[in-house]
JSON list of C-alpha atoms in Angstrom, two decimals:
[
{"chain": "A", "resi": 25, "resn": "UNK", "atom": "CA", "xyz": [0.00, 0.00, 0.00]},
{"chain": "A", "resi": 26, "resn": "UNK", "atom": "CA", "xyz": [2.98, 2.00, 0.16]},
{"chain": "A", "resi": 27, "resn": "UNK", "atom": "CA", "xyz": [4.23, 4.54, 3.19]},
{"chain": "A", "resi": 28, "resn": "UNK", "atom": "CA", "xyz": [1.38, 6.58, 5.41]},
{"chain": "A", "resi": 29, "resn": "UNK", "atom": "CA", "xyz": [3.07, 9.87, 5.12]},
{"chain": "A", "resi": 30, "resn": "UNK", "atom": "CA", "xyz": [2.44, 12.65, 7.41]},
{"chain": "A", "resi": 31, "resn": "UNK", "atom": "CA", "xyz": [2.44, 15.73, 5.24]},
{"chain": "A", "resi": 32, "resn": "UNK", "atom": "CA", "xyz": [1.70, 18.60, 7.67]},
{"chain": "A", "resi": 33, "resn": "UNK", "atom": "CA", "xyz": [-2.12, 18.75, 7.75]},
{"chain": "A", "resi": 34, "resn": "UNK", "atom": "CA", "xyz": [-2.07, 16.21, 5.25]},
{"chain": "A", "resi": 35, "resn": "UNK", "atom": "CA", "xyz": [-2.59, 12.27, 5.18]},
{"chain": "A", "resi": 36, "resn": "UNK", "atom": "CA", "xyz": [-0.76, 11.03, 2.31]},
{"chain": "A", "resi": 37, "resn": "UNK", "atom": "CA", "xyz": [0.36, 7.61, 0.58]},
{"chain": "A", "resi": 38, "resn": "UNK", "atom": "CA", "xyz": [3.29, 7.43, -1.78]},
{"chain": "A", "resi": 39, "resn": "UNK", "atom": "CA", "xyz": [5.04, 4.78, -3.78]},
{"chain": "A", "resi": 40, "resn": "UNK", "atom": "CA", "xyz": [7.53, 4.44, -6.56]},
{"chain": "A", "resi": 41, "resn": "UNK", "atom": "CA", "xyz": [9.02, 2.46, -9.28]},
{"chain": "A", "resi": 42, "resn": "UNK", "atom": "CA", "xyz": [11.79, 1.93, -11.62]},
{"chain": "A", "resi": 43, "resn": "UNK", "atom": "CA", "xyz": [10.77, 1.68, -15.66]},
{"chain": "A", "resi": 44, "resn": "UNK", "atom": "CA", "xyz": [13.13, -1.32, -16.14]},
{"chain": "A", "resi": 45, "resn": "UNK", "atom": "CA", "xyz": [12.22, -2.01, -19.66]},
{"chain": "A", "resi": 46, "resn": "UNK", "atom": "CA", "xyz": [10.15, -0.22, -22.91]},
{"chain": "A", "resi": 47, "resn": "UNK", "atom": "CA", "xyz": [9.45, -1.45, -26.04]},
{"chain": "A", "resi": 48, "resn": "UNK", "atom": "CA", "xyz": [11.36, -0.42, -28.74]},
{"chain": "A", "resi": 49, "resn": "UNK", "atom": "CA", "xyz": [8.44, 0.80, -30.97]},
{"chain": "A", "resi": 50, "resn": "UNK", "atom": "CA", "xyz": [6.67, 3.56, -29.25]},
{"chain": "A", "resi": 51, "resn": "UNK", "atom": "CA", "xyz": [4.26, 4.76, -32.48]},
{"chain": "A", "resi": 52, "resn": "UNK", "atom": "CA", "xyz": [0.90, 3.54, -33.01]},
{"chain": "A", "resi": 53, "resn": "UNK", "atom": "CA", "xyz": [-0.34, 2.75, -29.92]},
{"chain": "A", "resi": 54, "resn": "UNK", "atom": "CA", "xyz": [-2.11, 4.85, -27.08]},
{"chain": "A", "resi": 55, "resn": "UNK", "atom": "CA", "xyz": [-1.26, 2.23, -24.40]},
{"chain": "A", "resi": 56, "resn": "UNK", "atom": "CA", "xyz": [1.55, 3.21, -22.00]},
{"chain": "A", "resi": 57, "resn": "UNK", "atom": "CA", "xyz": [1.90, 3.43, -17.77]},
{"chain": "A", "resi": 58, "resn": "UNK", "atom": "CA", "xyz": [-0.96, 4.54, -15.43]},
{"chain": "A", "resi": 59, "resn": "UNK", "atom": "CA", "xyz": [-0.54, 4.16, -12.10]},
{"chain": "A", "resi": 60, "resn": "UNK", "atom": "CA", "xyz": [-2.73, 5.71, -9.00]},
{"chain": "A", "resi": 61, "resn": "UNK", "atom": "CA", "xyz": [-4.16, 4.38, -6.07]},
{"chain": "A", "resi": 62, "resn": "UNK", "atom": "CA", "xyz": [-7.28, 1.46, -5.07]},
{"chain": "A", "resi": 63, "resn": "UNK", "atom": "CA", "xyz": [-9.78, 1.26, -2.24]},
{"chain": "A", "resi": 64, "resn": "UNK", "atom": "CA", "xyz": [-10.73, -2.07, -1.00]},
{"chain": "A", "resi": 65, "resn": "UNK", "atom": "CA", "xyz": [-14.46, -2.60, -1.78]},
{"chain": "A", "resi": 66, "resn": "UNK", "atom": "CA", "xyz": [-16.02, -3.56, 1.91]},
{"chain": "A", "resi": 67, "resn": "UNK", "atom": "CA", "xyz": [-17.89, -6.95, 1.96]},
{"chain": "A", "resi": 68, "resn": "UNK", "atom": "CA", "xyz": [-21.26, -6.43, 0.56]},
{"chain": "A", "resi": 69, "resn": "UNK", "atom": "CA", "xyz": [-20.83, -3.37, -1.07]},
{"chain": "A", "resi": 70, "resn": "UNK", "atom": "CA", "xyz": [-21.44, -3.02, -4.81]},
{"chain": "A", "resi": 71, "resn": "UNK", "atom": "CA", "xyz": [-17.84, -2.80, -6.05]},
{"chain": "A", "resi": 72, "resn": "UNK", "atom": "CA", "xyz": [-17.40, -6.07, -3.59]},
{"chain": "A", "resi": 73, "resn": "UNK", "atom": "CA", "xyz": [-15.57, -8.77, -6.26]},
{"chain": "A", "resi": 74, "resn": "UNK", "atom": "CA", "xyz": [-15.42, -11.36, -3.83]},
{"chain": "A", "resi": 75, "resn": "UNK", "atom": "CA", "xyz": [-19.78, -11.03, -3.88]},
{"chain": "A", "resi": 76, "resn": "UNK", "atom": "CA", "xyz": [-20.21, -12.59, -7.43]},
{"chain": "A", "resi": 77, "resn": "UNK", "atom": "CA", "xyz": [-17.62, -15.46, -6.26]},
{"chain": "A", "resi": 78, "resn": "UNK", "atom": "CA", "xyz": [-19.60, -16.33, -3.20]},
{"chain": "A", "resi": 79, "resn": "UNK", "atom": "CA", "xyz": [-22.92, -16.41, -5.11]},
{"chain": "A", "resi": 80, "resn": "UNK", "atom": "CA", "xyz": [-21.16, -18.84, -7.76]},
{"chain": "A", "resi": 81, "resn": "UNK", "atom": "CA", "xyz": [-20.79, -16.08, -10.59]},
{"chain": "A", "resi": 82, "resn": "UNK", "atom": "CA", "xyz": [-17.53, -14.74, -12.12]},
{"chain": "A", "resi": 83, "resn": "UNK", "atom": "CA", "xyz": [-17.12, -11.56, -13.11]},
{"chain": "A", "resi": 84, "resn": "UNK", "atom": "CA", "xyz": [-15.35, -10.08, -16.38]},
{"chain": "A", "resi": 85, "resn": "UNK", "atom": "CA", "xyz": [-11.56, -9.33, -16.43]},
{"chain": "A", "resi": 86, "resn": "UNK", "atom": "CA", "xyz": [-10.83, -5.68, -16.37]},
{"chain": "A", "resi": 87, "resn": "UNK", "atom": "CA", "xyz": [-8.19, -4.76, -19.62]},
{"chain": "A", "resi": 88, "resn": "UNK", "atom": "CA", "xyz": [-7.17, -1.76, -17.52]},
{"chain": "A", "resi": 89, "resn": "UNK", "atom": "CA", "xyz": [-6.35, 0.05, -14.18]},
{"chain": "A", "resi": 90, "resn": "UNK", "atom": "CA", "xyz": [-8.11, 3.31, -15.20]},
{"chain": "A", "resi": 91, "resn": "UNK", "atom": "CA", "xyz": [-11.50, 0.49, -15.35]},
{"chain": "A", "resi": 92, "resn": "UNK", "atom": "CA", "xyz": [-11.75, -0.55, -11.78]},
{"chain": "A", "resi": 93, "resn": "UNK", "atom": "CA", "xyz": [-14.22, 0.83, -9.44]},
{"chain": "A", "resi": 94, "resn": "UNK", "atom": "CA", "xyz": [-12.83, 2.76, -6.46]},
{"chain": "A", "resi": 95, "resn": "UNK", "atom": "CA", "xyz": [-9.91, 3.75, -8.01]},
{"chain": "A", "resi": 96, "resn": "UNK", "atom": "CA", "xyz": [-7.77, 6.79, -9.07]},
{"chain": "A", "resi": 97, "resn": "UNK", "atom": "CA", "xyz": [-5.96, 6.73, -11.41]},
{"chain": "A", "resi": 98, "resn": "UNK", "atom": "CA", "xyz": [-3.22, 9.14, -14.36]},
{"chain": "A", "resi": 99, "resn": "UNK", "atom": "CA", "xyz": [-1.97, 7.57, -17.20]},
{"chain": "A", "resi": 100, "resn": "UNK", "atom": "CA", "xyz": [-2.35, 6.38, -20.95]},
{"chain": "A", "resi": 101, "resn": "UNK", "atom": "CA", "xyz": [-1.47, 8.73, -23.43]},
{"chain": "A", "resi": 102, "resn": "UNK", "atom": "CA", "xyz": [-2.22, 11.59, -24.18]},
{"chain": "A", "resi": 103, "resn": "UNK", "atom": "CA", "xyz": [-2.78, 11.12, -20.04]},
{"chain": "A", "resi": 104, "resn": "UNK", "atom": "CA", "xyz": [-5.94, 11.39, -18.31]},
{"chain": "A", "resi": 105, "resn": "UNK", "atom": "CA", "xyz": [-7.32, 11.35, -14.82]},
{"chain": "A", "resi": 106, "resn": "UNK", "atom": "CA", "xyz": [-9.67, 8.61, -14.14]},
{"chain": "A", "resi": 107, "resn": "UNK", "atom": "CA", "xyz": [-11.96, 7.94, -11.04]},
{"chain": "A", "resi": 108, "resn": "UNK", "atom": "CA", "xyz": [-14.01, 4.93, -10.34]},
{"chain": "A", "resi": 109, "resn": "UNK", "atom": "CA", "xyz": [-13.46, 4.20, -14.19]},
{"chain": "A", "resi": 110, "resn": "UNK", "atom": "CA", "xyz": [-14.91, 7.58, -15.59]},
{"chain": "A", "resi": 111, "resn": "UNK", "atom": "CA", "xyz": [-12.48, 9.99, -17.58]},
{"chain": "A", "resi": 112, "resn": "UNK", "atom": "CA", "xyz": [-12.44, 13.32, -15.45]},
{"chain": "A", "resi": 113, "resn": "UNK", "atom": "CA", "xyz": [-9.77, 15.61, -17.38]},
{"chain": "A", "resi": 114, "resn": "UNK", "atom": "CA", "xyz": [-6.56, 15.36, -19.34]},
{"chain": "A", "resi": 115, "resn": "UNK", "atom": "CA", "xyz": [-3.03, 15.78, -17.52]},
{"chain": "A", "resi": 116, "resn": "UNK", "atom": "CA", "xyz": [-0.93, 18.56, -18.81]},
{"chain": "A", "resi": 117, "resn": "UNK", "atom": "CA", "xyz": [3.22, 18.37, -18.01]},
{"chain": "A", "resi": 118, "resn": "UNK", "atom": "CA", "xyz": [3.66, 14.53, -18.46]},
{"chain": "A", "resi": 119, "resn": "UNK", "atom": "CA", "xyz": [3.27, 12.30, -21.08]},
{"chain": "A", "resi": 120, "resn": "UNK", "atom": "CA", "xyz": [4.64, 8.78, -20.18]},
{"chain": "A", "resi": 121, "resn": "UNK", "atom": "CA", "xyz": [4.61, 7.58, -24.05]},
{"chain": "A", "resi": 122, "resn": "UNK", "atom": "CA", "xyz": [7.03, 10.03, -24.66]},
{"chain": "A", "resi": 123, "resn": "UNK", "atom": "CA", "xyz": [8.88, 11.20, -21.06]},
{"chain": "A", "resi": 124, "resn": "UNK", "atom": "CA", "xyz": [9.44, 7.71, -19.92]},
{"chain": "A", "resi": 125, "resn": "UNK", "atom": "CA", "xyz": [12.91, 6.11, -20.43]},
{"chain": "A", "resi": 126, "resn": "UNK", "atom": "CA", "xyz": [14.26, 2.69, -18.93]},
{"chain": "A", "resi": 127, "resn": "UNK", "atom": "CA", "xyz": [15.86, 3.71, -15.44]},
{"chain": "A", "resi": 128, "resn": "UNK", "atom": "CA", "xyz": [13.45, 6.62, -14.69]},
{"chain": "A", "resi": 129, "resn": "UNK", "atom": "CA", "xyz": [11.94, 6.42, -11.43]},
{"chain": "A", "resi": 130, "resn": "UNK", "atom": "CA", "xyz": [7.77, 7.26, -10.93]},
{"chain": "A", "resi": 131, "resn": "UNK", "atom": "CA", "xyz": [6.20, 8.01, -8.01]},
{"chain": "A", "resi": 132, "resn": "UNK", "atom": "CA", "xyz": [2.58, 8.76, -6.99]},
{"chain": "A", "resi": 133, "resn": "UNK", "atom": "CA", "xyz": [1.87, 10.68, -4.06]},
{"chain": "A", "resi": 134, "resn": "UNK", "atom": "CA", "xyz": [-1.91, 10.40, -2.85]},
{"chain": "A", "resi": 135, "resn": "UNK", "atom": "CA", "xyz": [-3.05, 12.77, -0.39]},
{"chain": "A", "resi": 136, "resn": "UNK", "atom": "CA", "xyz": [-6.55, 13.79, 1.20]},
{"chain": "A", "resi": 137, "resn": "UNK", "atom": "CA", "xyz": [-6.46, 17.31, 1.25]},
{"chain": "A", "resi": 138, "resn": "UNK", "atom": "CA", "xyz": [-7.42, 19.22, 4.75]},
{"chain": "A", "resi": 139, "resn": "UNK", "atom": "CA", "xyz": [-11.01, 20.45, 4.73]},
{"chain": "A", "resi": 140, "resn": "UNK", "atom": "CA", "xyz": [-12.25, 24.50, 4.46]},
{"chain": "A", "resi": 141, "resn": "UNK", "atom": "CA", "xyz": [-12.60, 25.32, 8.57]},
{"chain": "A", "resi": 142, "resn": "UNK", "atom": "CA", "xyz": [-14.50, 27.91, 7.35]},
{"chain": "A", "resi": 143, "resn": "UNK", "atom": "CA", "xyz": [-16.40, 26.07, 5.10]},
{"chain": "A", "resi": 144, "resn": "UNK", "atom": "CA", "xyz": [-20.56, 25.78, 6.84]},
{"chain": "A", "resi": 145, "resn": "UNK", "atom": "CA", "xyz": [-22.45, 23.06, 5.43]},
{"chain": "A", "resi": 146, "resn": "UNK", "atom": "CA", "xyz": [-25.11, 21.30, 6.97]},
{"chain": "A", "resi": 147, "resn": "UNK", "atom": "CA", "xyz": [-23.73, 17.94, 5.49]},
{"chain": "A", "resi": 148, "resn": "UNK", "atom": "CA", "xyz": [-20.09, 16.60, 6.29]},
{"chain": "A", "resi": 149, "resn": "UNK", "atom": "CA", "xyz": [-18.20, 16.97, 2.88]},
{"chain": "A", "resi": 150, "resn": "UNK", "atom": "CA", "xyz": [-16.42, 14.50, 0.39]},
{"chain": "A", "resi": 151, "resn": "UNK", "atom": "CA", "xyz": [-13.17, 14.50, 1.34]},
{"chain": "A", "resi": 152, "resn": "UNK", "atom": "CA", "xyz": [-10.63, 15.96, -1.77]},
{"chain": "A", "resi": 153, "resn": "UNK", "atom": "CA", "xyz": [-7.98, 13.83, -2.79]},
{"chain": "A", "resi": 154, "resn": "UNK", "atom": "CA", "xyz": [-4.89, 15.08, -4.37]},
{"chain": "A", "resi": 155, "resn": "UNK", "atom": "CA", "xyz": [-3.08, 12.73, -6.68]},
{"chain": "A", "resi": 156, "resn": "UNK", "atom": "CA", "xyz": [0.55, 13.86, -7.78]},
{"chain": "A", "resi": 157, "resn": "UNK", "atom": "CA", "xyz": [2.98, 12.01, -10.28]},
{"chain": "A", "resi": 158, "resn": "UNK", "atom": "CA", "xyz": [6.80, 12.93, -9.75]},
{"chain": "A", "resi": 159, "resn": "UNK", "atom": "CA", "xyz": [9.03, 11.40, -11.96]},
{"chain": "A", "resi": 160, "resn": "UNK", "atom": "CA", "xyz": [13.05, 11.29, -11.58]},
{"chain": "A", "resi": 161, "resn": "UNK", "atom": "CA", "xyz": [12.43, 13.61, -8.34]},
{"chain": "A", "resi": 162, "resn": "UNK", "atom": "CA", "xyz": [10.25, 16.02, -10.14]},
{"chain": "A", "resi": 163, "resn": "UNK", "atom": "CA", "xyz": [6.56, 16.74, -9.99]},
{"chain": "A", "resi": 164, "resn": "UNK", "atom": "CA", "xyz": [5.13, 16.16, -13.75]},
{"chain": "A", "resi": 165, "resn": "UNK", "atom": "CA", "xyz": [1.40, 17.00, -12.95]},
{"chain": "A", "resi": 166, "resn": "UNK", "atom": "CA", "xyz": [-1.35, 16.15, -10.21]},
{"chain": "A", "resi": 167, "resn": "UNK", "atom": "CA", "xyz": [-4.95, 15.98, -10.57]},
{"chain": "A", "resi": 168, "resn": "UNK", "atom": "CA", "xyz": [-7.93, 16.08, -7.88]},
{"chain": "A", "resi": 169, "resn": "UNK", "atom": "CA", "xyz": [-11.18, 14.84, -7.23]},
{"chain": "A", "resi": 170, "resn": "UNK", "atom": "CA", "xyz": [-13.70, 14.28, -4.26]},
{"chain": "A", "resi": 171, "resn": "UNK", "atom": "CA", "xyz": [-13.34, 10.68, -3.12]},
{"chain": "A", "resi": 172, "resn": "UNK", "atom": "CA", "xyz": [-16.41, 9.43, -1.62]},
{"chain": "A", "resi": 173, "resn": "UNK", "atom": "CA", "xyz": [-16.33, 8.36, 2.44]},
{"chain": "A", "resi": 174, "resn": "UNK", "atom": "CA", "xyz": [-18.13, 5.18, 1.57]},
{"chain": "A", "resi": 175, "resn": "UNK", "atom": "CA", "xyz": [-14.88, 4.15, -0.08]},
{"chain": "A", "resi": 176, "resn": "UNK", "atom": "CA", "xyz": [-13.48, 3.53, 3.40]},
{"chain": "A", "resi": 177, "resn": "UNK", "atom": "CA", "xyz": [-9.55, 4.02, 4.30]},
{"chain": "A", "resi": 178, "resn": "UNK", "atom": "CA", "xyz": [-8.30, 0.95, 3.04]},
{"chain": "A", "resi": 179, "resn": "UNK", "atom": "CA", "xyz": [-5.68, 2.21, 0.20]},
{"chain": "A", "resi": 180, "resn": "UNK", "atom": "CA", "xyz": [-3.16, 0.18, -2.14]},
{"chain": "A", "resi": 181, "resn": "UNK", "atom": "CA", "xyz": [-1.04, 1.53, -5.10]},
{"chain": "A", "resi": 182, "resn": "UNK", "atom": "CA", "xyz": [-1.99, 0.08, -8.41]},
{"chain": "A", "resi": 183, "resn": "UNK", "atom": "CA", "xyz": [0.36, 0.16, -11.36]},
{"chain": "A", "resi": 184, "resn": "UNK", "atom": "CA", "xyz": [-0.60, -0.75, -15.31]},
{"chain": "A", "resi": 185, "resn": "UNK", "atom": "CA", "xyz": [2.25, -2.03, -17.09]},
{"chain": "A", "resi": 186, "resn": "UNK", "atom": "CA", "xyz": [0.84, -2.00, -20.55]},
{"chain": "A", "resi": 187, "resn": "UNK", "atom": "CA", "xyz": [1.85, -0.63, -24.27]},
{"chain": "A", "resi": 188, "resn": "UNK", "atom": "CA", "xyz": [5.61, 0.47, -24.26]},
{"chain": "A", "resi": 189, "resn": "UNK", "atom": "CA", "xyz": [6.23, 0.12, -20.53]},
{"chain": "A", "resi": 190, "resn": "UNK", "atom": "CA", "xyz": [7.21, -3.39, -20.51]},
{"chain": "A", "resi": 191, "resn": "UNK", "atom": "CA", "xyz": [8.72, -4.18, -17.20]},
{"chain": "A", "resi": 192, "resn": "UNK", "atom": "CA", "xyz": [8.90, -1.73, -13.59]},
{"chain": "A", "resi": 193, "resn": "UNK", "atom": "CA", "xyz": [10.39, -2.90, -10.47]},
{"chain": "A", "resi": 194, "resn": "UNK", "atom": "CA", "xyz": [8.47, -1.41, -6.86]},
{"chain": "A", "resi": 195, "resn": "UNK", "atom": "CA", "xyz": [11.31, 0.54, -4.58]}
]
């Protein structure tokens, strides 16, 4: 799940990776890194996978990260921001088709951003998540989006190897 980072009024996850191997062609495809973060699905909830299994159904393989439910996710090319499978934006500053070489390093940095104290609503608000991609030590972009409570605490890093990116080690 990578580190629980104290990040002043912050709660933040990070992990990162080493691009070991690409291929050699990198035209003609759209298919390259994405890499974000997953919330376990609690039992009986509707993005539950372990439900189907117990009632003697099997669900459909997922071709990508960006796909799965309670995640958040940056990658593909030209990047975009995904939550819970839905596109929200394009990423501007990194382009992992083209930026990524073997022995750069990636890291994602989740955090859940601190709440408005002077904010008033009569409703306690979705928490805003903050996702950040650094890559060789540098931030390339970051993207955010309201995360809903219902999603729990329970975080892991996810990482798509797919298109040119070949082969990453975790570090």
């Amino acid at each position: 799940a990578g580190r629980r980072l104290p990040l002043g009024q912050c709660v933040g996850r990070y992990f990162e990776l080493e691009v070991q191997e690409l291929a050699q062609r990198r035209t003609g495809t759209t298919r390259t890194l994405a890499l974000g973060f997953i919330w376990r699905p609690l039992r009986g909830d509707s993005a539950d996978t372990d439900a189907p299994a117990r009632a003697g159904l099997q669900l459909p393989l997922l071709e990508m990260a960006l796909q799965m439910p309670r995640s958040f996710v940056i990658g593909g090319d030209l990047p975009k921001v995904f939550l819970a499978g839905s596109e929200l934006k394009k990423v501007a500053g990194w382009r992992p088709l083209l930026d990524l070489s073997e022995g750069s390093t990636v890291g994602v940095l989740l955090e859940e951003l601190p709440q408005d104290p002077g904010a008033s609503s009569p409703q306690p608000s979705t928490p805003t998540h903050q996702l950040t991609v650094f890559q060789d030590g540098v931030r390339r972009c970051s993207a955010e989006a309201c995360v809903p409570p219902s999603w729990g605490d329970e975080v892991f890093g996810i990482v798509d190897v797919c298109g040119t990116v070949q082969r990453v080690a975790l570090r």
